[in-house]
Coordinates of C-alpha atoms and ligand atoms in Angstrom, one line a residue:
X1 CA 54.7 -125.5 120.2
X2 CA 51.1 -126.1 118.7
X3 CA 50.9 -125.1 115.3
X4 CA 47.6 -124.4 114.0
X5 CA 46.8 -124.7 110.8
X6 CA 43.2 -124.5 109.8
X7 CA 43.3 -122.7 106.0
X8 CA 46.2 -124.6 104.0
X9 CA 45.1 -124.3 100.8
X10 CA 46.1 -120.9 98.3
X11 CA 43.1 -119.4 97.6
X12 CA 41.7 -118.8 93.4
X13 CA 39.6 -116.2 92.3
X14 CA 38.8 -115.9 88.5
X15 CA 36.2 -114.4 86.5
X16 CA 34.4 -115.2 83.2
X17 CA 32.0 -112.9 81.1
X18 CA 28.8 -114.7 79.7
X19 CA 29.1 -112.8 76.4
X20 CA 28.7 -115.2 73.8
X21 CA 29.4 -119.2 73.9
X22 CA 32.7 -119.9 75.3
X23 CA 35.2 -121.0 72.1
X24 CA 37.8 -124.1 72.3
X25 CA 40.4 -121.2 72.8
X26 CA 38.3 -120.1 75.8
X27 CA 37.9 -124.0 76.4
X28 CA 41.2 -124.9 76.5
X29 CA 42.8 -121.6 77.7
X30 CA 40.9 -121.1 80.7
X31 CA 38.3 -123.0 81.8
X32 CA 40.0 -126.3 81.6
X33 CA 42.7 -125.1 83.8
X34 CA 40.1 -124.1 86.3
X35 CA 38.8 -127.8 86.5
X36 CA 42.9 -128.7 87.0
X37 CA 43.0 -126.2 90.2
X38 CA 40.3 -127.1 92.0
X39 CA 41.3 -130.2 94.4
X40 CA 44.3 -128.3 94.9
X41 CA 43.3 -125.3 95.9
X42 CA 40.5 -123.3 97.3
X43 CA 38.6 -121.8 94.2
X44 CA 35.8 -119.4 93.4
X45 CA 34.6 -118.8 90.0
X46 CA 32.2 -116.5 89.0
X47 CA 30.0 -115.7 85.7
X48 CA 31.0 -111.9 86.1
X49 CA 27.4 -110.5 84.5
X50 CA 28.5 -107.0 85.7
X51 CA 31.4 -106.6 83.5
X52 CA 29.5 -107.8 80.3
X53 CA 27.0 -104.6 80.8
X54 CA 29.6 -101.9 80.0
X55 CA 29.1 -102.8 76.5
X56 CA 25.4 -102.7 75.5
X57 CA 23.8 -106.2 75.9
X58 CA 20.4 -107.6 75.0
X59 CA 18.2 -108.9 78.1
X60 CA 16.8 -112.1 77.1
X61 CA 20.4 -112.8 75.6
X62 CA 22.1 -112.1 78.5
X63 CA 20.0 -114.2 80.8
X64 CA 20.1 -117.1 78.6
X65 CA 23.6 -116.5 78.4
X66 CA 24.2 -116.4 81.9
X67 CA 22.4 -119.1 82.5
X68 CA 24.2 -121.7 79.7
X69 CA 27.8 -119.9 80.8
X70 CA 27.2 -121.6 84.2
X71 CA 25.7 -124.9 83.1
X72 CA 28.6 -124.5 81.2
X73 CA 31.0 -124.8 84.4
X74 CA 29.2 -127.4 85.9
X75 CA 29.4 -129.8 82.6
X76 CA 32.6 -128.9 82.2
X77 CA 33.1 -130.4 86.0
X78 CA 33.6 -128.4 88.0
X79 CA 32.1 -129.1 91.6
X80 CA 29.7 -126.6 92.8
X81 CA 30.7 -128.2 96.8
X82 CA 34.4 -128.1 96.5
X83 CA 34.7 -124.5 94.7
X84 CA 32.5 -122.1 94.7
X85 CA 31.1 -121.2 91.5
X86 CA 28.7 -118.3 91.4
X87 CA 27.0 -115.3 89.1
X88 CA 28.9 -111.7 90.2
X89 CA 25.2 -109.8 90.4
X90 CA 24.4 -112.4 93.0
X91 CA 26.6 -111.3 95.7
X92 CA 26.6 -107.6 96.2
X93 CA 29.5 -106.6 98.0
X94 CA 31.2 -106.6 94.6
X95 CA 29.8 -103.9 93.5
X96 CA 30.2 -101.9 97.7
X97 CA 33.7 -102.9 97.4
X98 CA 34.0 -101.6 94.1
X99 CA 32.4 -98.1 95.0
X100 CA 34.9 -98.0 97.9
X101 CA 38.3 -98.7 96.0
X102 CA 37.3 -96.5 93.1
X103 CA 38.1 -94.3 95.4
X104 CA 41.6 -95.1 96.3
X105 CA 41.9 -95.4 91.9
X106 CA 43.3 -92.8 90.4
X107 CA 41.7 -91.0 86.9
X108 CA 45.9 -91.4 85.3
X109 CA 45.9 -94.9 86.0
X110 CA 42.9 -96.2 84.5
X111 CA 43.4 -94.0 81.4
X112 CA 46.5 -95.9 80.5
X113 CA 44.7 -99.3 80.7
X114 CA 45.2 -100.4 77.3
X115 CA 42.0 -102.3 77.0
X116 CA 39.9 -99.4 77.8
X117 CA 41.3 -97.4 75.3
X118 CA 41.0 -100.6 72.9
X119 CA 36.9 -101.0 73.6
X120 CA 36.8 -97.2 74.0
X121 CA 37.6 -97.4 70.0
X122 CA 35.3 -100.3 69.0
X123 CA 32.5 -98.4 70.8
X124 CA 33.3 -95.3 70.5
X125 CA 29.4 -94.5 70.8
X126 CA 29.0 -95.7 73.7
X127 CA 31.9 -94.9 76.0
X128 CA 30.3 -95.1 79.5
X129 CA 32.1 -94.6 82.8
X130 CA 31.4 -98.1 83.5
X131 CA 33.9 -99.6 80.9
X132 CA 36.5 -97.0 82.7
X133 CA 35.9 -98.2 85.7
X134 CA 35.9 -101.4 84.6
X135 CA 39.2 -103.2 85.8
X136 CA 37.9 -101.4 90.0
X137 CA 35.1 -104.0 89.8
X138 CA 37.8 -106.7 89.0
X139 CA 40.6 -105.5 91.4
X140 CA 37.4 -105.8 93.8
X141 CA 36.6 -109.2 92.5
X142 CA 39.6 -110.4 93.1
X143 CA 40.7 -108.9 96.7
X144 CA 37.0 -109.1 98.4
X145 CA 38.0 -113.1 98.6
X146 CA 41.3 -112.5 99.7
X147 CA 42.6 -114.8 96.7
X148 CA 46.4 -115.2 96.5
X149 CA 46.3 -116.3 92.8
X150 CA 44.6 -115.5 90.0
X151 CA 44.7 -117.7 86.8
X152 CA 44.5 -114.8 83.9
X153 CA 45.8 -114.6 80.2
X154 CA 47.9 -111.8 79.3
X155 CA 44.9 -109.5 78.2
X156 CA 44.2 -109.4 81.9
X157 CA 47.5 -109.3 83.5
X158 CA 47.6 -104.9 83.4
X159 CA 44.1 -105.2 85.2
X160 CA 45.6 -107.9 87.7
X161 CA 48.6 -104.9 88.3
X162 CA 46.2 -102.6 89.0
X163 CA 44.3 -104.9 91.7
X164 CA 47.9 -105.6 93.2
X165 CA 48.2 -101.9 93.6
X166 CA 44.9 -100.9 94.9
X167 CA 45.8 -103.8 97.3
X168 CA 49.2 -102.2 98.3
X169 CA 47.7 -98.9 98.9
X170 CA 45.0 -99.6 100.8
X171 CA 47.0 -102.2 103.1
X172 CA 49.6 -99.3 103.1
X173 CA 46.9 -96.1 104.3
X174 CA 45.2 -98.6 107.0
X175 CA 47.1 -101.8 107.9
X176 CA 47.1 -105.1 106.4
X177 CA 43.3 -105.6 105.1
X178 CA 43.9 -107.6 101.4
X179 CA 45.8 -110.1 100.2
X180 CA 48.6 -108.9 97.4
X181 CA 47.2 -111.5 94.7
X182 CA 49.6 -113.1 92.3
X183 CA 48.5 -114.0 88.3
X184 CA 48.5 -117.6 88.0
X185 CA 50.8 -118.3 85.0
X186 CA 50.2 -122.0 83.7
X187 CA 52.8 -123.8 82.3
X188 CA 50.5 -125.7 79.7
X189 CA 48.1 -123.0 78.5
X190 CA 47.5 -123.3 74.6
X191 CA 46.6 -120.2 72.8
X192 CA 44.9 -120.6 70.6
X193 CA 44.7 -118.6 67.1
X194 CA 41.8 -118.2 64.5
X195 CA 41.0 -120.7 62.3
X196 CA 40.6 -117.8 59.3
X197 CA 43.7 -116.1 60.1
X198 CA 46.5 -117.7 62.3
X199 CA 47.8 -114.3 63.3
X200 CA 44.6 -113.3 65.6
X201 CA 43.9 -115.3 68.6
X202 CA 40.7 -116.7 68.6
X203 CA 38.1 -114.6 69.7
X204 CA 34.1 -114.9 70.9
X205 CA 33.4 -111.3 68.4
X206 CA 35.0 -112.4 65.4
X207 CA 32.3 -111.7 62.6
X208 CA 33.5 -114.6 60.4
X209 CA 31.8 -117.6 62.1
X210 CA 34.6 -120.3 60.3
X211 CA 37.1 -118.7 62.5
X212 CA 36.2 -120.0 65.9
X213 CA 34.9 -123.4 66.8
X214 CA 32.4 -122.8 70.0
X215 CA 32.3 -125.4 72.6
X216 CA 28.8 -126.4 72.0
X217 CA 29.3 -126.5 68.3
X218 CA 28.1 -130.1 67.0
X219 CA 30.5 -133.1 65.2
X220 CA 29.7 -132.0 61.8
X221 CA 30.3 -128.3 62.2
X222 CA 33.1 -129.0 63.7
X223 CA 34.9 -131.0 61.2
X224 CA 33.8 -128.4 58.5
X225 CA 34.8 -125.6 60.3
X226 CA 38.6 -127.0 60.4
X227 CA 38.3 -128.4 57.2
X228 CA 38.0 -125.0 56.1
X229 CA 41.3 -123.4 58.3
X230 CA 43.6 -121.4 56.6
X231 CA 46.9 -123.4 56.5
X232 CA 49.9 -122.7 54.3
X233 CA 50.8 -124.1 50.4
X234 CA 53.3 -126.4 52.0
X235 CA 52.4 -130.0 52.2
X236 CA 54.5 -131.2 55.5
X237 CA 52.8 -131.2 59.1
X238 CA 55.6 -129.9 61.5
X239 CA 55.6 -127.5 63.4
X240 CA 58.0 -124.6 62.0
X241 CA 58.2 -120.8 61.8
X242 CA 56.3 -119.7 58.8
X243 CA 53.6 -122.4 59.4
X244 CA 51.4 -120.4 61.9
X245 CA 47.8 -122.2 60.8
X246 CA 49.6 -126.1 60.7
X247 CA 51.1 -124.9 64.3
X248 CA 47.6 -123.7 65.4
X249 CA 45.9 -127.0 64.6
X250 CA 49.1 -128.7 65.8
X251 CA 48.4 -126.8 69.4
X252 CA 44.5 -127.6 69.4
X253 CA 45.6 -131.8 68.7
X254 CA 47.9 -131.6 70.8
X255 CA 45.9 -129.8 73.8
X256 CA 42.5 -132.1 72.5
X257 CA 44.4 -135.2 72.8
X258 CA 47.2 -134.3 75.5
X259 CA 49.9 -135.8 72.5
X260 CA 53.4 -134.3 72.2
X261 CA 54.4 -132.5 68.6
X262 CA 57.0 -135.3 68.3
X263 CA 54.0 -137.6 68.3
X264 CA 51.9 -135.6 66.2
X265 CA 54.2 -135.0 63.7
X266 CA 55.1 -139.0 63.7
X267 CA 51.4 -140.0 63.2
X268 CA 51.1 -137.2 60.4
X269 CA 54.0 -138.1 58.2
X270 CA 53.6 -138.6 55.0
X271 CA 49.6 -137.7 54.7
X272 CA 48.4 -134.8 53.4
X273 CA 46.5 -131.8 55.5
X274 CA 43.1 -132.6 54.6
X275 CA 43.5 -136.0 56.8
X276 CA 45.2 -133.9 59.6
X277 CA 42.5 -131.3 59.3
X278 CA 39.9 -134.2 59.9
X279 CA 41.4 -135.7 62.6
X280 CA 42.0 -132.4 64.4
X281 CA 38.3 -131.7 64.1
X282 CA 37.4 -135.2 65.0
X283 CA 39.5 -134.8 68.6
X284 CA 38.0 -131.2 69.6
X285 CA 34.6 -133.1 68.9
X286 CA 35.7 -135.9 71.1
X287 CA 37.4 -134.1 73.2
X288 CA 33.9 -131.4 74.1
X289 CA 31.6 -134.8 73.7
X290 CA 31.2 -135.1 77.2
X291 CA 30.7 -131.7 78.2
X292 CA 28.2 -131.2 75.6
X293 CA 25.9 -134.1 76.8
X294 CA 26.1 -133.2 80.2
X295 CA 25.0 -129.6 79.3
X296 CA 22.1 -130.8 77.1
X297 CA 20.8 -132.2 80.5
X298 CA 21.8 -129.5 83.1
X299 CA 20.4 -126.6 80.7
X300 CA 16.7 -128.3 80.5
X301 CA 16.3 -128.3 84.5
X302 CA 15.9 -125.1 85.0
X303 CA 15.6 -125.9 88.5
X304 CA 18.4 -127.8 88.9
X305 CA 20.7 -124.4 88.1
X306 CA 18.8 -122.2 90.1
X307 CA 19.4 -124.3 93.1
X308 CA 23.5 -124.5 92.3
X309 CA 23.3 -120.3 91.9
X310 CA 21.5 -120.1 95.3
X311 CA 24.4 -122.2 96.5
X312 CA 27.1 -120.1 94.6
X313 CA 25.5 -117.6 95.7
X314 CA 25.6 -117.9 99.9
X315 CA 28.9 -119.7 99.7
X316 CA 30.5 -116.5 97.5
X317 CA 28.4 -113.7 100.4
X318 CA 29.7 -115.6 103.0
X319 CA 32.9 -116.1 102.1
X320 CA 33.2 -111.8 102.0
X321 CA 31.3 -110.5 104.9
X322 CA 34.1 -110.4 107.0
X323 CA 36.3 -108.7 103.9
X324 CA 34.2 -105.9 103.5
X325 CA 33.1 -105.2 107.0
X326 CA 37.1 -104.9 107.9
X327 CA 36.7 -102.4 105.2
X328 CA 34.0 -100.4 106.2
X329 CA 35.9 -100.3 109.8
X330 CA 38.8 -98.8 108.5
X331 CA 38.0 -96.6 105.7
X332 CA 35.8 -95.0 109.2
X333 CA 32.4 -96.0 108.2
X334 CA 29.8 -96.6 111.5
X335 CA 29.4 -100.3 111.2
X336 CA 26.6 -101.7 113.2
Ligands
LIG1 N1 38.0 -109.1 83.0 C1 38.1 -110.5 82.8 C2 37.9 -110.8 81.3 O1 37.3 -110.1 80.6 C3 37.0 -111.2 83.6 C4 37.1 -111.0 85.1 C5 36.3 -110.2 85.8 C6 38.1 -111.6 85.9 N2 36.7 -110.3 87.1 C7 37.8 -111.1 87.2 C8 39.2 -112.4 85.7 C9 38.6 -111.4 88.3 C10 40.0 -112.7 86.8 C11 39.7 -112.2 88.1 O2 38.4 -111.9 80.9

């Protein structure tokens, strides 16, 4: 018997918003697992510049946001042949598909998304249908490439629910059309807490700018920034209950530098936390060097990005003509 098998990798699909500079708990999260995935399977990335518009964003910020969030990727290394990386806006089926499966979304279920009613309170004057509909546009996202896994973080993983559902119910009215997709749980994901306050994770709209260290912060800022982290009145570095700031700088060494606690705590014993704290900042420096200089390159060649987009851009419309057109067909649109 002739077995055929022509698509063995698992398909990837996961999205990131260009609101503000990626952080090292973005970084380290998320985006460096991406660059892990993609020689073993099939992944598409994309700078999802339609989510970021349900709350209100400047223009010329936006663009230039966009803009360095992708540079961003490709520093970072990911490989604009092997994957596809792409800006959502740029393939419009997105936005068709997500029409269409609003549709088969009911009103009760995106009222209980919790982050909806989270951003509904932090922007309470601005509470547009968009950021209701929201987590549509990602179930379509998601199930317009047919993607079997999606790496997420636990913020995402009621959206990712919803997706699966839309999937099941739409395969369920009109035959199998989408693949059920999975969240992609990795094994190794730091996360990673604030730098002010070792109870909050790390976050892009924190208004106190010591809290976060953004990826395209330089050495010195850096090193000041973690000089600065709130720690604890002990003197020991271990990681303990109790110790949540030590822990939090014991994660980022240990995710900067890919060295065990054991080791950590070995190389630490016996100095005092302002050496630590130097040394931590000193690794995330290090560690972002790389990607830094190759984005201070890619973001100057304006050219250069607009070419990879274009590319992004037919590889992610190709890759869902056949998706949507199967969905036209059975939802009983006339396709031509
Ligand atoms: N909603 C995600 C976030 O805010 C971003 C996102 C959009 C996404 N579409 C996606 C993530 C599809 C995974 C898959 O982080």
């Amino acid at each position: 018997m002739k077995q055929i098998n022509n698509n063995p990798k698992k398909k990837i699909f996961s999205g990131i918003q260009p609101t503000n500079t990626p952080h090292i708990g973005n970084y380290l999260g998320a985006m460096k697992n991406w660059l892990k995935l993609q020689d073993e399977y099939e992944c598409t990335y994309s700078i999802v510049d339609l989510h970021s518009i349900t709350v209100r964003q400047d223009p010329a910020k936006l663009r230039k946001q966009i803009m360095e969030s992708f540079a961003l990727l490709i520093a970072m290394g990911l490989d604009p042949e092997k994957s596809t990386v792409f800006v959502q806006g740029h393939n419009p089926r997105h936005a068709e598909l997500s029409w269409i499966l609003s549709c088969y979304t009911q009103f009760g279920e995106l009222s209980r998304m919790t982050q909806f009613k989270d951003k509904s309170k932090k922007n309470s004057d601005n509470i547009n249908a968009g950021l209701f509909t929201y987590p549509v546009l990602m179930a379509a996202d998601i199930l317009l490439y047919q993607a079997d896994l999606v790496p997420v973080g636990i913020d995402q993983k009621q959206h990712l629910e919803l997706a699966r559902n839309i999937a099941v119910r739409f395969n369920n009215a009109y035959g199998e059309t989408f693949t059920v997709p999975e969240p992609y749980i990795s094994k190794s994901t730091a996360k990673i807490m604030s730098l002010q306050d070792p109870f909050a994770k790390m976050s892009k709209s924190d208004e106190n700018p010591n809290s976060s260290v953004s990826v395209l912060d330089d050495r010195d800022t850096i090193i000041r920034k973690f000089k600065r982290a709130v720690t604890d009145s002990d003197k020991e570095i271990c990681y303990k209950e109790g110790k949540d700031g030590i822990n939090n700088l014991i994660s980022i060494y240990s995710a900067a530098t890919d060295k065990s606690i054991e080791q950590i705590e070995k190389e630490f014993d016996g100095k005092g936390y302002g050496d630590f704290k130097i040394a931590v900042g000193e690794a995330v420096s290090d560690m972002l060097k790389p990607m830094q200089e190759r984005f201070k390159e890619i973001i100057k060649d304006k050219k250069y990005i607009n070419d990879l987009m274009i590319l992004g851009a037919e590889k992610a419309q190709r890759a869902t003509f056949k998706t949507l057109k199967k969905v036209h067909k059975r939802v009983g649109f006339v396709v031509l």
